[in-house]
Amino acid sequence: YDDIVLINAPFTKEIRDLNYIKKLKAKLKNSNASLVVIWVETSIDVTQKRMIERNSDRDIWKLAHWNEYIAGVNFDIPIALDDPFIKDDLLIFKNSSDEEFTDSLTKTISILEESSGRK
């Protein structure tokens, strides 16, 4: 449809599987599409605060076992995905404050529009 599609999901296992990413990029290329990973970076304290505010059943165990949960989460940016010759393959979206969110949103939209030829 010649449009930008965003999929909001953790894909925490797949994002670090370079073979999976390579195959996905090849499939997308066959459809004249490309993969842009937008890594949302949020401080651990803000993550916990937002989970408490969200008050979701899916977070009950995480919050009750916070240290165990956090120990099992890899918050490191998947820099192996970043090709220095491709501007939009890995974008970092900082989201620990309203200011970071606004700045990241502006930058991300600009890069996506430029890469898709909409700018």
CSV table of C-alpha atoms in Angstrom, one decimal:
chain,number,residue,atom,x,y,z
A,1,TYR,CA,0.0,0.0,0.0
A,2,ASP,CA,3.1,2.2,-0.2
A,3,ASP,CA,2.8,3.2,3.5
A,4,ILE,CA,4.6,3.0,6.8
A,5,VAL,CA,3.5,0.1,9.0
A,6,LEU,CA,4.4,0.1,12.7
A,7,ILE,CA,4.2,-3.1,14.7
A,8,ASN,CA,4.3,-2.6,18.5
A,9,ALA,CA,5.7,-5.7,20.1
A,10,PRO,CA,8.7,-6.6,22.3
A,11,PHE,CA,10.2,-9.2,19.9
A,12,THR,CA,12.8,-9.5,22.6
A,13,LYS,CA,14.0,-12.9,21.5
A,14,GLU,CA,13.9,-12.3,17.8
A,15,ILE,CA,15.5,-8.8,17.8
A,16,ARG,CA,18.8,-10.4,19.0
A,17,ASP,CA,18.7,-13.2,16.5
A,18,LEU,CA,20.7,-11.8,13.6
A,19,ASN,CA,19.8,-14.8,11.4
A,20,TYR,CA,16.1,-14.1,12.0
A,21,ILE,CA,16.6,-10.4,11.2
A,22,LYS,CA,18.6,-11.2,8.0
A,23,LYS,CA,15.9,-13.5,6.7
A,24,LEU,CA,13.1,-11.0,7.6
A,25,LYS,CA,15.0,-8.2,5.8
A,26,ALA,CA,15.3,-10.4,2.7
A,27,LYS,CA,11.6,-11.3,2.7
A,28,LEU,CA,10.7,-7.6,3.1
A,29,LYS,CA,13.1,-6.6,0.3
A,30,ASN,CA,11.2,-9.0,-2.0
A,31,SER,CA,8.1,-7.0,-1.3
A,32,ASN,CA,9.9,-3.7,-1.9
A,33,ALA,CA,9.8,-3.0,1.9
A,34,SER,CA,12.4,-2.5,4.6
A,35,LEU,CA,12.7,-3.2,8.3
A,36,VAL,CA,13.2,-0.3,10.7
A,37,VAL,CA,13.8,-1.3,14.3
A,38,ILE,CA,12.7,1.4,16.7
A,39,TRP,CA,14.2,0.6,20.1
A,40,VAL,CA,12.3,2.3,22.9
A,41,GLU,CA,14.7,3.2,25.7
A,42,THR,CA,13.2,3.9,29.1
A,43,SER,CA,14.8,4.0,32.5
A,44,ILE,CA,14.1,1.0,34.7
A,45,ASP,CA,12.5,3.3,37.4
A,46,VAL,CA,10.2,4.9,34.8
A,47,THR,CA,9.3,1.4,33.5
A,48,GLN,CA,8.3,0.3,36.9
A,49,LYS,CA,6.3,3.5,37.6
A,50,ARG,CA,4.4,3.1,34.3
A,51,MET,CA,3.6,-0.5,35.0
A,52,ILE,CA,2.1,0.5,38.3
A,53,GLU,CA,0.1,3.2,36.7
A,54,ARG,CA,-1.0,0.9,33.9
A,55,ASN,CA,-2.5,-1.5,36.5
A,56,SER,CA,-2.6,-4.4,34.1
A,57,ASP,CA,-3.0,-8.0,35.0
A,58,ARG,CA,0.0,-8.9,32.8
A,59,ASP,CA,2.2,-6.9,35.1
A,60,ILE,CA,1.1,-8.4,38.5
A,61,TRP,CA,3.9,-11.0,38.6
A,62,LYS,CA,6.5,-8.6,37.2
A,63,LEU,CA,5.8,-6.0,39.9
A,64,ALA,CA,5.6,-8.6,42.7
A,65,HIS,CA,9.0,-10.0,41.6
A,66,TRP,CA,10.5,-6.9,40.4
A,67,ASN,CA,14.2,-7.7,40.9
A,68,GLU,CA,13.8,-11.2,39.4
A,69,TYR,CA,11.9,-9.7,36.4
A,70,ILE,CA,14.4,-7.0,35.8
A,71,ALA,CA,17.3,-9.4,36.0
A,72,GLY,CA,15.8,-11.4,33.2
A,73,VAL,CA,15.2,-8.4,30.8
A,74,ASN,CA,17.9,-7.2,28.4
A,75,PHE,CA,17.7,-3.5,28.3
A,76,ASP,CA,20.8,-3.2,26.1
A,77,ILE,CA,20.3,-1.5,22.7
A,78,PRO,CA,20.7,-4.2,20.0
A,79,ILE,CA,23.6,-2.4,18.3
A,80,ALA,CA,24.4,-5.4,16.2
A,81,LEU,CA,21.4,-4.4,14.1
A,82,ASP,CA,22.9,-1.0,13.3
A,83,ASP,CA,24.5,-0.8,9.9
A,84,PRO,CA,26.4,2.5,9.8
A,85,PHE,CA,25.6,2.9,6.1
A,86,ILE,CA,21.8,2.7,6.6
A,87,LYS,CA,20.3,5.7,8.4
A,88,ASP,CA,17.0,4.1,9.4
A,89,ASP,CA,17.8,0.5,10.3
A,90,LEU,CA,18.0,1.1,14.0
A,91,LEU,CA,16.4,4.2,15.6
A,92,ILE,CA,16.7,4.9,19.3
A,93,PHE,CA,13.5,6.3,20.8
A,94,LYS,CA,14.2,7.8,24.2
A,95,ASN,CA,11.0,7.7,26.4
A,96,SER,CA,11.8,8.4,30.0
A,97,SER,CA,10.2,11.8,30.1
A,98,ASP,CA,7.8,13.9,28.1
A,99,GLU,CA,10.6,16.0,26.7
A,100,GLU,CA,12.5,12.9,25.5
A,101,PHE,CA,9.3,11.5,24.0
A,102,THR,CA,8.6,14.7,22.1
A,103,ASP,CA,12.2,15.0,20.8
A,104,SER,CA,12.3,11.3,19.8
A,105,LEU,CA,9.0,11.4,18.1
A,106,THR,CA,10.0,14.4,16.0
A,107,LYS,CA,13.3,12.9,15.0
A,108,THR,CA,11.9,9.4,14.3
A,109,ILE,CA,9.1,10.8,12.1
A,110,SER,CA,11.5,12.9,10.2
A,111,ILE,CA,13.8,10.0,9.5
A,112,LEU,CA,11.0,7.7,8.5
A,113,GLU,CA,9.5,10.3,6.2
A,114,GLU,CA,12.9,11.0,4.6
A,115,SER,CA,13.6,7.3,4.1
A,116,SER,CA,10.2,6.7,2.5
A,117,GLY,CA,10.5,9.7,0.2
A,118,ARG,CA,7.7,11.6,1.8
A,119,LYS,CA,9.8,14.5,2.8
